[in-house]
mmCIF file of C-alpha atoms in Angstrom:
data_model
loop_
_atom_site.group_PDB
_atom_site.id
_atom_site.type_symbol
_atom_site.label_atom_id
_atom_site.label_comp_id
_atom_site.label_asym_id
_atom_site.label_seq_id
_atom_site.Cartn_x
_atom_site.Cartn_y
_atom_site.Cartn_z
ATOM 1 C CA GLY J 130 -108.724 -99.697 61.028
ATOM 2 C CA ASP J 131 -108.471 -102.744 63.280
ATOM 3 C CA LYS J 132 -112.268 -103.022 63.504
ATOM 4 C CA ALA J 133 -112.587 -103.119 59.733
ATOM 5 C CA PHE J 134 -109.732 -105.631 59.563
ATOM 6 C CA ALA J 135 -111.430 -107.904 62.117
ATOM 7 C CA GLN J 136 -114.725 -107.662 60.232
ATOM 8 C CA PHE J 137 -112.985 -108.513 56.964
ATOM 9 C CA LEU J 138 -111.383 -111.552 58.614
ATOM 10 C CA THR J 139 -114.729 -112.711 60.019
ATOM 11 C CA ASP J 140 -116.236 -112.640 56.510
ATOM 12 C CA GLU J 141 -113.187 -114.289 55.013
ATOM 13 C CA ILE J 142 -113.322 -117.150 57.559
ATOM 14 C CA LYS J 143 -117.028 -117.663 56.756
ATOM 15 C CA GLU J 144 -116.257 -117.875 53.030
ATOM 16 C CA GLU J 145 -113.330 -120.252 53.511
ATOM 17 C CA ARG J 146 -115.442 -122.528 55.727
ATOM 18 C CA LYS J 147 -118.081 -122.611 53.012
ATOM 19 C CA ILE J 148 -115.639 -123.894 50.380
ATOM 20 C CA GLN J 149 -113.830 -126.259 52.755
ATOM 21 C CA LYS J 150 -114.072 -129.683 51.122
ATOM 22 C CA HIS J 151 -113.091 -131.785 54.112
ATOM 23 C CA LYS J 152 -114.264 -131.149 57.640
ATOM 24 C CA SER J 153 -111.768 -133.762 58.810
ATOM 25 C CA LEU J 154 -108.574 -134.781 57.052
ATOM 26 C CA PRO J 155 -109.004 -137.382 54.290
ATOM 27 C CA ALA J 156 -107.363 -140.743 54.978
ATOM 28 C CA VAL J 157 -104.645 -142.236 52.812
ATOM 29 C CA SER J 158 -105.461 -145.783 51.725
ATOM 30 C CA GLY J 159 -103.058 -148.642 52.323
ATOM 31 C CA GLY J 160 -102.845 -148.656 56.100
ATOM 32 C CA TRP J 161 -100.899 -145.449 56.635
ATOM 33 C CA GLU J 162 -101.085 -143.829 60.059
ATOM 34 C CA LEU J 163 -101.141 -140.053 60.115
ATOM 35 C CA GLU J 164 -99.438 -137.819 62.674
ATOM 36 C CA VAL J 165 -99.730 -134.041 62.325
ATOM 37 C CA ARG J 166 -97.623 -131.458 64.135
ATOM 38 C CA GLY J 167 -98.622 -127.990 62.988
ATOM 39 C CA THR J 168 -97.696 -127.733 59.326
ATOM 40 C CA GLU J 169 -95.714 -130.961 59.290
ATOM 41 C CA ALA J 170 -97.397 -134.272 58.611
ATOM 42 C CA ARG J 171 -95.990 -137.758 58.817
ATOM 43 C CA LEU J 172 -97.445 -140.963 57.402
ATOM 44 C CA VAL J 173 -96.149 -144.222 58.828
ATOM 45 C CA ARG J 174 -96.631 -147.758 57.605
ATOM 46 C CA LYS J 175 -95.012 -150.994 58.770
ATOM 47 C CA VAL J 176 -94.503 -153.805 56.292
ATOM 48 C CA ALA J 177 -92.650 -157.092 56.820
ATOM 49 C CA GLY J 178 -89.662 -156.004 58.855
ATOM 50 C CA GLU J 179 -89.636 -152.462 57.492
ATOM 51 C CA LYS J 180 -90.951 -149.142 58.635
ATOM 52 C CA ILE J 181 -91.792 -146.630 55.920
ATOM 53 C CA THR J 182 -92.202 -142.999 56.887
ATOM 54 C CA VAL J 183 -93.341 -140.211 54.578
ATOM 55 C CA THR J 184 -92.900 -136.670 55.881
ATOM 56 C CA PHE J 185 -94.056 -133.428 54.291
ATOM 57 C CA ASN J 186 -94.627 -129.816 55.279
ATOM 58 C CA ILE J 187 -97.466 -127.757 53.830
ATOM 59 C CA ASN J 188 -95.577 -124.456 54.074
ATOM 60 C CA ASN J 189 -94.801 -123.103 50.590
ATOM 61 C CA SER J 190 -96.513 -126.107 49.037
ATOM 62 C CA ILE J 191 -98.873 -124.219 46.723
ATOM 63 C CA PRO J 192 -97.271 -123.603 43.325
ATOM 64 C CA PRO J 193 -97.017 -119.877 42.499
ATOM 65 C CA SER J 194 -98.701 -120.147 39.087
ATOM 66 C CA ALA J 195 -102.127 -120.402 40.737
ATOM 67 C CA GLU J 196 -101.799 -116.936 42.215
ATOM 68 C CA GLU J 197 -100.704 -115.093 39.084
ATOM 69 C CA GLU J 198 -104.154 -114.154 37.837
ATOM 70 C CA THR J 199 -104.872 -110.718 39.181
ATOM 71 C CA GLN J 200 -108.094 -109.987 40.989
ATOM 72 C CA GLU J 201 -109.337 -107.626 38.247
ATOM 73 C CA GLU J 202 -109.446 -110.381 35.656
ATOM 74 C CA GLN J 203 -111.934 -112.355 37.693
ATOM 75 C CA LYS J 204 -115.590 -111.618 37.313
ATOM 76 C CA PRO J 205 -117.202 -111.146 40.711
ATOM 77 C CA ASP J 206 -119.226 -114.366 40.657
ATOM 78 C CA GLU J 207 -116.432 -116.538 39.282
ATOM 79 C CA GLN J 208 -115.097 -119.198 41.608
ATOM 80 C CA GLU J 209 -111.477 -118.729 42.536
ATOM 81 C CA PRO J 210 -109.348 -121.487 41.035
ATOM 82 C CA ASP J 211 -108.905 -124.392 43.432
ATOM 83 C CA LEU J 212 -105.541 -124.119 45.093
ATOM 84 C CA THR J 213 -103.733 -127.421 45.292
ATOM 85 C CA SER J 214 -100.955 -128.170 47.713
ATOM 86 C CA THR J 215 -98.146 -130.245 46.169
ATOM 87 C CA PRO J 216 -95.471 -130.458 48.848
ATOM 88 C CA ASN J 217 -92.069 -132.037 48.515
ATOM 89 C CA PHE J 218 -92.068 -135.226 50.553
ATOM 90 C CA VAL J 219 -89.363 -137.387 52.056
ATOM 91 C CA VAL J 220 -89.661 -141.164 52.172
ATOM 92 C CA GLU J 221 -87.585 -142.998 54.767
ATOM 93 C CA VAL J 222 -87.263 -146.763 54.660
ATOM 94 C CA ILE J 223 -85.919 -148.365 57.829
ATOM 95 C CA LYS J 224 -85.164 -152.066 57.890
ATOM 96 C CA ASP J 225 -85.281 -153.736 61.313
ATOM 97 C CA ASP J 226 -81.840 -155.272 61.081
ATOM 98 C CA THR J 227 -79.724 -152.383 59.729
ATOM 99 C CA LYS J 228 -78.447 -149.191 61.288
ATOM 100 C CA GLN J 229 -79.051 -147.218 58.126
ATOM 101 C CA THR J 230 -82.141 -145.536 56.775
ATOM 102 C CA LEU J 231 -82.649 -145.122 53.042
ATOM 103 C CA VAL J 232 -83.914 -141.611 52.418
ATOM 104 C CA LEU J 233 -85.605 -140.608 49.160
ATOM 105 C CA ASP J 234 -86.395 -136.976 48.563
ATOM 106 C CA CYS J 235 -89.416 -136.705 46.249
ATOM 107 C CA HIS J 236 -91.296 -133.847 44.663
ATOM 108 C CA TYR J 237 -94.093 -133.051 42.226
ATOM 109 C CA PRO J 238 -92.630 -131.531 39.054
ATOM 110 C CA GLU J 239 -94.620 -128.424 38.155
ATOM 111 C CA ASP J 240 -95.121 -129.370 34.522
ATOM 112 C CA GLU J 241 -96.441 -132.839 35.352
ATOM 113 C CA ILE J 242 -99.500 -131.717 37.276
ATOM 114 C CA GLY J 243 -102.599 -131.912 35.150
ATOM 115 C CA HIS J 244 -101.320 -134.264 32.434
ATOM 116 C CA GLU J 245 -103.879 -136.942 33.177
ATOM 117 C CA GLY J 246 -103.860 -138.323 29.658
ATOM 118 C CA GLU J 247 -100.463 -139.935 29.860
ATOM 119 C CA GLU J 248 -100.853 -143.321 31.476
ATOM 120 C CA GLU J 249 -97.177 -144.026 31.854
ATOM 121 C CA SER J 250 -95.912 -140.876 33.483
ATOM 122 C CA ASP J 251 -95.415 -140.697 37.211
ATOM 123 C CA ILE J 252 -96.913 -137.723 38.986
ATOM 124 C CA PHE J 253 -93.934 -137.439 41.308
ATOM 125 C CA THR J 254 -90.194 -137.796 40.872
ATOM 126 C CA ILE J 255 -87.306 -138.798 43.107
ATOM 127 C CA ARG J 256 -84.833 -135.946 43.399
ATOM 128 C CA GLU J 257 -82.205 -137.274 45.780
ATOM 129 C CA VAL J 258 -81.341 -140.520 47.524
ATOM 130 C CA SER J 259 -79.044 -140.999 50.507
ATOM 131 C CA PHE J 260 -78.371 -143.175 53.520
ATOM 132 C CA GLN J 261 -78.696 -141.661 56.970
ATOM 133 C CA PRO J 262 -77.923 -143.221 60.352
ATOM 134 C CA THR J 263 -81.172 -144.605 61.787
ATOM 135 C CA GLY J 264 -82.585 -142.681 64.725
ATOM 136 C CA GLU J 265 -80.566 -139.502 64.271
ATOM 137 C CA SER J 266 -82.676 -136.446 63.673
ATOM 138 C CA ASP J 267 -79.895 -134.388 62.113
ATOM 139 C CA TRP J 268 -78.901 -135.418 58.635
ATOM 140 C CA LYS J 269 -75.244 -135.340 57.858
ATOM 141 C CA ASP J 270 -74.019 -133.416 54.844
ATOM 142 C CA THR J 271 -71.013 -135.695 54.868
ATOM 143 C CA ASN J 272 -73.119 -138.649 53.738
ATOM 144 C CA TYR J 273 -73.092 -139.262 50.002
ATOM 145 C CA THR J 274 -76.240 -137.955 48.326
ATOM 146 C CA LEU J 275 -77.193 -139.291 44.929
ATOM 147 C CA ASN J 276 -78.785 -136.689 42.707
ATOM 148 C CA THR J 277 -81.119 -138.295 40.167
ATOM 149 C CA ASP J 278 -80.553 -135.697 37.421
ATOM 150 C CA SER J 279 -77.692 -137.664 35.915
ATOM 151 C CA LEU J 280 -78.854 -141.113 36.969
ATOM 152 C CA ASP J 281 -78.999 -144.211 34.795
ATOM 153 C CA TRP J 282 -82.710 -144.504 33.956
ATOM 154 C CA ALA J 283 -82.779 -148.247 34.729
ATOM 155 C CA LEU J 284 -81.550 -147.580 38.268
ATOM 156 C CA TYR J 285 -84.091 -144.769 38.591
ATOM 157 C CA ASP J 286 -86.899 -147.116 37.475
ATOM 158 C CA HIS J 287 -85.825 -149.678 40.064
ATOM 159 C CA LEU J 288 -85.933 -146.994 42.763
ATOM 160 C CA MET J 289 -89.468 -146.027 41.679
ATOM 161 C CA ASP J 290 -90.499 -149.708 41.744
ATOM 162 C CA PHE J 291 -88.876 -150.058 45.167
ATOM 163 C CA LEU J 292 -91.131 -147.225 46.403
ATOM 164 C CA ALA J 293 -94.222 -148.605 44.661
ATOM 165 C CA ASP J 294 -93.698 -151.989 46.344
ATOM 166 C CA ARG J 295 -93.855 -150.138 49.661
ATOM 167 C CA GLY J 296 -97.076 -148.334 48.836
ATOM 168 C CA VAL J 297 -95.597 -145.093 47.531
ATOM 169 C CA ASP J 298 -97.031 -144.953 44.018
ATOM 170 C CA ASN J 299 -99.188 -142.630 41.908
ATOM 171 C CA THR J 300 -102.331 -143.453 43.897
ATOM 172 C CA PHE J 301 -100.513 -142.617 47.101
ATOM 173 C CA ALA J 302 -99.110 -139.410 45.575
ATOM 174 C CA ASP J 303 -102.622 -138.362 44.485
ATOM 175 C CA GLU J 304 -104.033 -138.998 47.958
ATOM 176 C CA LEU J 305 -101.118 -137.128 49.490
ATOM 177 C CA ILE J 306 -102.027 -134.054 47.412
ATOM 178 C CA GLU J 307 -105.622 -134.385 48.626
ATOM 179 C CA LEU J 308 -104.499 -134.709 52.256
ATOM 180 C CA SER J 309 -101.979 -131.894 52.010
ATOM 181 C CA THR J 310 -104.497 -129.566 50.356
ATOM 182 C CA ALA J 311 -107.055 -130.254 53.113
ATOM 183 C CA LEU J 312 -104.417 -129.740 55.803
ATOM 184 C CA GLU J 313 -103.210 -126.509 54.169
ATOM 185 C CA HIS J 314 -106.770 -125.153 54.028
ATOM 186 C CA GLN J 315 -107.434 -126.148 57.635
ATOM 187 C CA GLU J 316 -104.242 -124.388 58.774
ATOM 188 C CA TYR J 317 -105.125 -121.323 56.667
ATOM 189 C CA ILE J 318 -108.523 -120.993 58.366
ATOM 190 C CA LYS J 319 -106.860 -121.453 61.760
ATOM 191 C CA PHE J 320 -104.347 -118.744 60.841
ATOM 192 C CA LEU J 321 -107.171 -116.340 59.895
ATOM 193 C CA GLU J 322 -108.882 -117.055 63.225
ATOM 194 C CA ASP J 323 -105.659 -116.438 65.155
ATOM 195 C CA LEU J 324 -105.092 -113.244 63.204
ATOM 196 C CA LYS J 325 -108.614 -112.080 64.006
ATOM 197 C CA SER J 326 -108.110 -112.718 67.744
ATOM 198 C CA PHE J 327 -104.770 -110.919 67.567
ATOM 199 C CA VAL J 328 -106.218 -107.870 65.800
ATOM 200 C CA LYS J 329 -109.152 -107.666 68.228
ATOM 201 C CA CYS J 330 -106.906 -107.949 71.275
ATOM 202 C CA GLN J 331 -106.538 -104.506 72.858
#
């Protein structure tokens, strides 16, 4: 059984390499620096006395709807639908002269993806906003967290503009999807290779 499994994985890795769009990770325009640790990626940009950090994790970032079509429905030579990774991402804005970090928790609403026709709509939304003490890795649940569900739309618009002024806009969000999808695929291939080595190991 293990031999067949290893053979299957070898073929699968070959196929996945064939459809891999990016051999190296695509860059995000606007002077962002990328750091990757396993499935977590961080983009950092410094602008006029501020440091902006965007963090996301590719785990569980592929919406489930893409996987609902069962294998039988697909004709053998049909391409599988392109899986797109749309991770939640956290934007942290640190100003040099304050001890607080403004944290904005953003995500891609599932129904927004694919509505290219609407010029005005944003492809991502802000879900929560809070202040956290700068430099502390553990966030405190005791800090007030503003949920945007019941937020005054004018305040929400200002928050979106605040992000856009710092380079986090629709273009950025599009490029983040591209980057995340490439990273997810790269990690998937690596996982298959590790699994193959593990299965073959006697």
